[in-house]
Coordinates of C-alpha atoms and ligand atoms in Angstrom, one line a residue:
X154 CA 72.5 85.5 77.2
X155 CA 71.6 85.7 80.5
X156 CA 74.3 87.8 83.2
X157 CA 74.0 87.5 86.9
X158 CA 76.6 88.9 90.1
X159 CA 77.2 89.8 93.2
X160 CA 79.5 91.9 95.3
X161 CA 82.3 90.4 96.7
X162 CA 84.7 91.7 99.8
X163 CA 88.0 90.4 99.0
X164 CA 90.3 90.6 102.1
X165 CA 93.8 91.3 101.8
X166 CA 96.7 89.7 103.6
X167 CA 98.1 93.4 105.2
X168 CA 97.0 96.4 104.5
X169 CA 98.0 97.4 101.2
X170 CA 99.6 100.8 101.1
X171 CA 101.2 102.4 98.3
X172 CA 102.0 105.9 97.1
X173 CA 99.3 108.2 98.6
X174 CA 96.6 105.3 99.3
X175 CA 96.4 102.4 102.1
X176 CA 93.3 99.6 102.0
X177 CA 92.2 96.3 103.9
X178 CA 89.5 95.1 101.4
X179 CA 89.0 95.7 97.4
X180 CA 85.3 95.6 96.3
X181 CA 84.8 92.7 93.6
X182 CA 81.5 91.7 91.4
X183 CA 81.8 88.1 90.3
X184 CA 79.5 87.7 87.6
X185 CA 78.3 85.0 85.6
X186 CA 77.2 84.5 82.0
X187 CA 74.8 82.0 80.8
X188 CA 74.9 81.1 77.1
X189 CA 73.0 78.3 76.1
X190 CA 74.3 75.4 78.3
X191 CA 77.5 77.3 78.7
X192 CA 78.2 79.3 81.7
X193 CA 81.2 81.7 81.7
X194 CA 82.8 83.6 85.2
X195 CA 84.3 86.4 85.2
X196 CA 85.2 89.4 87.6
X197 CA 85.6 93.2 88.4
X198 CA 87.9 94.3 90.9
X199 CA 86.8 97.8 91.8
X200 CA 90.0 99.5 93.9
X201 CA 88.5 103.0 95.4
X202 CA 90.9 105.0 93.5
X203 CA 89.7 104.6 90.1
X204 CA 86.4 105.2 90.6
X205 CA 84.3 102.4 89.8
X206 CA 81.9 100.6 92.5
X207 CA 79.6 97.8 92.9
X208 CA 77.0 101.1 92.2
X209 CA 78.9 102.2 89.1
X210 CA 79.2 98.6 88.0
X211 CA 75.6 97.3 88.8
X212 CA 74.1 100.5 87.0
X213 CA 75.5 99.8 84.2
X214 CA 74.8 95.9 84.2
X215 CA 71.4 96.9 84.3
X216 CA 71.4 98.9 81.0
X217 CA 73.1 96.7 79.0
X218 CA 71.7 93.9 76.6
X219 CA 73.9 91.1 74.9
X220 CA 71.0 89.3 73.7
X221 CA 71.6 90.3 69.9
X222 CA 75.2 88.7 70.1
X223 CA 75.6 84.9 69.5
X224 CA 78.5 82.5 69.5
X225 CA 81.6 83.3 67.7
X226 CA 81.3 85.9 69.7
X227 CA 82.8 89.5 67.9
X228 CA 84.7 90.8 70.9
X229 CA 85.2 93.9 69.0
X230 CA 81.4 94.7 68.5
X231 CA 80.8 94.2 71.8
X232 CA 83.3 96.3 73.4
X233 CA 82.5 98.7 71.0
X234 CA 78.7 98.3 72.2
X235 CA 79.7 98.8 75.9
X236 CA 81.6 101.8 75.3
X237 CA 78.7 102.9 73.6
X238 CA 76.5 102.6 76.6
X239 CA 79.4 104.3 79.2
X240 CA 82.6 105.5 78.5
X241 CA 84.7 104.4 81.2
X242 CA 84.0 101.4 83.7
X243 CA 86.6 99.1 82.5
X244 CA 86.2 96.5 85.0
X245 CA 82.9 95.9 84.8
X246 CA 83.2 95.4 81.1
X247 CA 86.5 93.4 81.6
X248 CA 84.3 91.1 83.8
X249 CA 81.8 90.5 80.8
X250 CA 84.5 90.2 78.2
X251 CA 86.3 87.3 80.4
X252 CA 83.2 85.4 81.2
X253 CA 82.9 85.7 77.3
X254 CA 86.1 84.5 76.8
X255 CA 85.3 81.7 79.1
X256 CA 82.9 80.5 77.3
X257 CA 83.8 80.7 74.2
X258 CA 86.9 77.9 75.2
X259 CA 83.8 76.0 76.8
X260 CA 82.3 76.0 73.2
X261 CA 85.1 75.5 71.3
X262 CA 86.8 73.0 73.8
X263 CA 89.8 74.7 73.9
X264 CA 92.0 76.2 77.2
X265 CA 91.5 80.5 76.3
X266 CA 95.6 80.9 76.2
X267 CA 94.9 79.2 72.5
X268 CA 92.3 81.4 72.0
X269 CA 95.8 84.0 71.8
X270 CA 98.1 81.9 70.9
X271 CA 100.0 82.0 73.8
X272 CA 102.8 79.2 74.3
X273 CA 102.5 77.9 78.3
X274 CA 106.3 76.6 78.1
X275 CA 106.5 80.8 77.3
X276 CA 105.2 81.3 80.7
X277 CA 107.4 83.9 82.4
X278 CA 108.2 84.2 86.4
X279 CA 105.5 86.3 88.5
X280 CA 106.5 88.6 90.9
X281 CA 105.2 89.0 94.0
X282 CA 104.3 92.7 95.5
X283 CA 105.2 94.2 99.4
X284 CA 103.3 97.0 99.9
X285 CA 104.8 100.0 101.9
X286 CA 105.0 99.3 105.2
X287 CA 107.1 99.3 108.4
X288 CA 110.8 97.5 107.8
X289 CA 109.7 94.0 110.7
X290 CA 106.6 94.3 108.2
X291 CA 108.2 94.0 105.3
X292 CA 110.5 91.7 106.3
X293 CA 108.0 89.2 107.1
X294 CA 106.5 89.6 103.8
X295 CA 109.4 89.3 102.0
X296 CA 110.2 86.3 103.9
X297 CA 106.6 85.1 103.3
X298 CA 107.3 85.6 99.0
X299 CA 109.8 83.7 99.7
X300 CA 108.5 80.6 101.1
X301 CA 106.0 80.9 98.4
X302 CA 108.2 80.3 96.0
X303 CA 108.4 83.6 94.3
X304 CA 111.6 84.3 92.7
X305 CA 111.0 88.4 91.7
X306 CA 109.5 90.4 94.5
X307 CA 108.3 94.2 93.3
X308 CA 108.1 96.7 96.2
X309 CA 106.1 99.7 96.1
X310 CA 107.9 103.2 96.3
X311 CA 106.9 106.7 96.5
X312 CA 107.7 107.8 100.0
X313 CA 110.7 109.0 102.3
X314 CA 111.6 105.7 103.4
X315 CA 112.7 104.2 99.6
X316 CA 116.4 103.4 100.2
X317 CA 115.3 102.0 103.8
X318 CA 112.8 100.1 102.2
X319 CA 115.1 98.9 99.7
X320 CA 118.0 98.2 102.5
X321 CA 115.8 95.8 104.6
X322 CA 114.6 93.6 101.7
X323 CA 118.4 93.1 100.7
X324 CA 119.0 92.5 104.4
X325 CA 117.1 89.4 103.4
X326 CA 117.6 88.1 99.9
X327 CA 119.5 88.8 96.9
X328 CA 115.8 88.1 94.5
X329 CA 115.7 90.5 91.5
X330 CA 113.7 92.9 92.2
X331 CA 110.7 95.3 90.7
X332 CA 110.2 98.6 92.0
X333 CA 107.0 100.5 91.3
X334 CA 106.9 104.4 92.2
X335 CA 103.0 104.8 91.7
X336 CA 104.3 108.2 90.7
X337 CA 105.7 109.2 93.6
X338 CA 108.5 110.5 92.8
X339 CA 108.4 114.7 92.9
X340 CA 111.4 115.8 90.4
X341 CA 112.7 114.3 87.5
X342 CA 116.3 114.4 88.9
X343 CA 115.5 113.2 91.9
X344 CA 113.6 110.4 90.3
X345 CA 116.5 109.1 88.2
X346 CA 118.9 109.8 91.0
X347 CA 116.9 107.2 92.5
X348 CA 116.7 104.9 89.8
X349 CA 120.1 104.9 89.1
X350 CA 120.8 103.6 92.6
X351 CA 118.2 101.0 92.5
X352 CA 119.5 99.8 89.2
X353 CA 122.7 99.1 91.9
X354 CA 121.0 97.3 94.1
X355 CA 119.5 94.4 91.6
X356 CA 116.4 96.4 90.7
X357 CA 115.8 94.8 87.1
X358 CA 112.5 97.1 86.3
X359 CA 111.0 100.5 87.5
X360 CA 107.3 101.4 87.1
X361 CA 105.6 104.9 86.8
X362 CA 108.3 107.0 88.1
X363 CA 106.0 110.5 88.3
X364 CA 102.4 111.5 87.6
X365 CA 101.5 110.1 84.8
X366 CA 100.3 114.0 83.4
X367 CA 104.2 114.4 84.0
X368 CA 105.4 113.0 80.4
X369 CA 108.7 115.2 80.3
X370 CA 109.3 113.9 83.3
X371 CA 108.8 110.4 82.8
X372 CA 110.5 110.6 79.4
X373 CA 113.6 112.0 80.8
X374 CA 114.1 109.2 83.9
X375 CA 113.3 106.6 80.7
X376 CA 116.1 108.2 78.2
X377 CA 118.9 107.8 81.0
X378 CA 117.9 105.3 82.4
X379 CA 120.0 102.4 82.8
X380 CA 117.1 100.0 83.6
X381 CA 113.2 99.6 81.7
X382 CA 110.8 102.5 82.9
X383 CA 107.5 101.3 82.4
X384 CA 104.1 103.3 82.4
X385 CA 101.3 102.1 84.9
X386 CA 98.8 104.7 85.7
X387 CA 100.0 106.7 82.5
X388 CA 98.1 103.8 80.1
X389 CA 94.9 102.3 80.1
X390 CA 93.4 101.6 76.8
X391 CA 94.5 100.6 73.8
X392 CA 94.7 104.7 72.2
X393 CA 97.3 105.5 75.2
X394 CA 99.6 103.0 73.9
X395 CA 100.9 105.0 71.0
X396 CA 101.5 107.9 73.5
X397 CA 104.0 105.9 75.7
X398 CA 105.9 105.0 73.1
X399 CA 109.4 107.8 73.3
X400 CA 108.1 108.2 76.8
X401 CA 108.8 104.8 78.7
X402 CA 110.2 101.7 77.3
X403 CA 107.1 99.7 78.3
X404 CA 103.6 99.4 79.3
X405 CA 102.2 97.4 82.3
X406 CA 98.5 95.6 80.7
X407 CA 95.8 95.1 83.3
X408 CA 92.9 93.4 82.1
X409 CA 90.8 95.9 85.1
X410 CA 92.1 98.6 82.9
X411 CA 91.7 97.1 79.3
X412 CA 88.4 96.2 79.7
X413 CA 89.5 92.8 79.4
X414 CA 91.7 90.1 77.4
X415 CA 90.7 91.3 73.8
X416 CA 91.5 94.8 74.2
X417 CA 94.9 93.5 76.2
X418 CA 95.6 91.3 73.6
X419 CA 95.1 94.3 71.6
X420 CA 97.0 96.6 73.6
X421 CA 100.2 93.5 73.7
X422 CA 100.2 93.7 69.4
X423 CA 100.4 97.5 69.5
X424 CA 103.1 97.8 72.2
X425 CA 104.9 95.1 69.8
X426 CA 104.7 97.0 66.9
X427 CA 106.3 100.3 68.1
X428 CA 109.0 98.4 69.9
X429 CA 107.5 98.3 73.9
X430 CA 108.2 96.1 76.3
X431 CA 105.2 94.6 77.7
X432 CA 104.1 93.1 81.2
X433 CA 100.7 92.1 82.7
X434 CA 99.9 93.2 85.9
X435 CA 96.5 92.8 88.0
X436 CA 94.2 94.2 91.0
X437 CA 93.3 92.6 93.8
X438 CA 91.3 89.8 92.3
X439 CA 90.4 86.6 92.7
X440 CA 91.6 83.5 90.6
X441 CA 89.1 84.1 87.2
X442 CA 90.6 87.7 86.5
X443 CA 93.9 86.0 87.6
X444 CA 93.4 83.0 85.4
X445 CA 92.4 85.0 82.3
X446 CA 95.2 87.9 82.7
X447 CA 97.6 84.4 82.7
X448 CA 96.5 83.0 79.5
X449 CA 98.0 86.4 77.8
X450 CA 101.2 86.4 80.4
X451 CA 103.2 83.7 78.1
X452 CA 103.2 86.5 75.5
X453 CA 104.3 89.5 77.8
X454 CA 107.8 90.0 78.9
X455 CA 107.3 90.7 82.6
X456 CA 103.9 88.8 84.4
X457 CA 102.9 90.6 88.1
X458 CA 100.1 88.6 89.1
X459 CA 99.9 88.2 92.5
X460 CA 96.3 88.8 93.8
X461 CA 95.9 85.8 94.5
X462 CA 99.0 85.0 96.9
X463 CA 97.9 88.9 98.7
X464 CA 94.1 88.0 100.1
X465 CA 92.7 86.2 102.3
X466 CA 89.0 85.0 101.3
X467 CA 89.6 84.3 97.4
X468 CA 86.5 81.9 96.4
X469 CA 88.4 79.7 94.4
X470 CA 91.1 77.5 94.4
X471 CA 94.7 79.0 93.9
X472 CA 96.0 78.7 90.0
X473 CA 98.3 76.3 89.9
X474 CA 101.6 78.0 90.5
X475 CA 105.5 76.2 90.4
X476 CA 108.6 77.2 90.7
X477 CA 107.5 80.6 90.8
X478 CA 105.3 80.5 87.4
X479 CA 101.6 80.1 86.5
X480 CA 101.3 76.2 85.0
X481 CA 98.4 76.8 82.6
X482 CA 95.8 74.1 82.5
X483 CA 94.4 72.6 79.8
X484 CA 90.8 72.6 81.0
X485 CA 88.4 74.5 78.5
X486 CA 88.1 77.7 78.8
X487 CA 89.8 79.4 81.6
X488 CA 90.3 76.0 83.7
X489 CA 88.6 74.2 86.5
X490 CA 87.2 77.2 89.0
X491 CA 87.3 74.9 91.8
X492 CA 85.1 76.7 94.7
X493 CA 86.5 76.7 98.2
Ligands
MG546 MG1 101.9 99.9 89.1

């Protein structure tokens, strides 16, 4: 088996600003795995905040060895061996457990969302994320969504401005809409205060209300709450599942979190059992992480896979996207990659 990358700058559309954090580019490593006459692509999307790097990430390619695995490949041995190697660094692993999963629909000659069981006609609609901005800013990329073809648009909260925010997206279209706090909200009365009225205005969802260390705060919002609260930053593997549950009513999935689609798949099974609502969300990534975080989306309840639609210099060809929904290809593996 036989891995090589490189760094990536993938541009973004506007300067994506959220609670306590603004960007213009998200580092990427798009990496390749060759397996016999197989090769498999996958992809980390490193955002500052969380700590990983193309540093981080190329450190630890370099002590790693999958040379002992072979095809069917044990997904849970070899997340287990990466872990073993460095705790942490889930995108860089999630980028070698997708090209694994790419390959292993290559071998088998079957599209990955089979590999899962996922139902395509199952496919639920994507939202499409405005980052914090000015209100002409987010008006534009509202009406941008739009003409897209989105039919959900999530907007990022956290600040001074929320009900403005709120306001001037309404001034423009009555679309259901997501709201993600990125914990940003200081008390927990204020924070449901707030969630009640966006529960008024057509806000179907609310993400991450406080700091994720803040459980009685966050479990508060999600017991009177008239709408789902669901943890973000709060969850990242599969042991911080069983933590949400009494706390929020669901967990957002990121594959850049997970360390890919087997622990995610994982992850999905677990939030089933104890009742949680589920959606997939994503970084800014290109159309492999994209592609693969799709395959699972038929079995989630709410998909937020934009990356996409939010940069400007992704590689590859656009996933074919209708009516405001993925269309998952039948290709092998995790469909035709078609290189711009
Ligand atoms: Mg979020």
């Amino acid at each position: 088996m036989q891995i090589t990358y490189r760094p990536y700058q993938l541009q973004l559309k506007h300067p994506f600003t959220i609670s306590g954090f603004s960007r213009t580019a998200t580092p990427i490593l798009l990496l390749e795995i060759k397996y016999q006459n197989y090769t498999g692509y996958g992809e980390a999307s490193m955002v500052p905040y969380l700590g990983e790097s193309i540093e981080t990430a190329t450190q630890f390619l370099n002590k790693i060895d999958l040379s002992s695995f072979s095809f069917p490949f044990k997904m849970d041995e070899i997340i287990a061996y990466l872990d073993n190697i460095s705790l942490g660094l889930p995108a860089i692993k999630a980028a070698i457990d997708i090209a694994l999963h790419d390959i292993t629909g290559k071998i088998s000659q079957q599209p990955c969302y089979k590999i899962y069981g996922a139902n395509p006609a199952s496919m639920p609609l994507t939202s499409y994320t405005l980052g914090m901005d000015e209100p002409e800013v987010m008006l534009q990329k509202a009406n941008d969504a739009i003409a897209l073809g989105f039919k959900i648009l999530k907007i990022k909260l956290g600040s001074a401005n929320d009900k403005l925010l709120i306001n001037t997206v309404r001034s423009v279209t009555n679309l259901p809409l997501y709201v993600d706090a990125n914990q940003g909200w200081q008390t927990k009365t204020e924070g449901l205060a707030m969630v009640n009225w966006l529960a008024g205005q057509g806000v179907v969802l609310v993400e991450q209300p406080m700091l994720k260390t803040n459980t009685e705060g966050n479990k508060y919002i999600t017991q009177h709450s008239p709408i789902p609260i669901i943890a973000d930053e709060a969850v990242q593997r599969l042991p911080d599942v069983a933590k949400a549950a009494g706390n929020y009513h669901g967990i957002n999935i990121k594959l850049m979190k997970s360390a890919g689609m087997y622990e995610a798949h994982l992850m999905l099974l677990k939030a089933r059992e104890l009742g949680l609502k589920v959606m997939i969300g994503c970084m800014s990534e290109t159309s492999i992480a994209t592609l693969a975080a799709a395959t699972l989306a038929p079995l989630c309840d709410f998909v937020d896979l934009d990356g996409p639609f939010l940069t400007t210099n992704n590689p590859y060809q656009t996933p074919k996207f209708e009516n405001g929904k993925y269309v998952l290809s039948d290709d092998v593996g995790l469909g035709t990659l078609k290189v711009l």
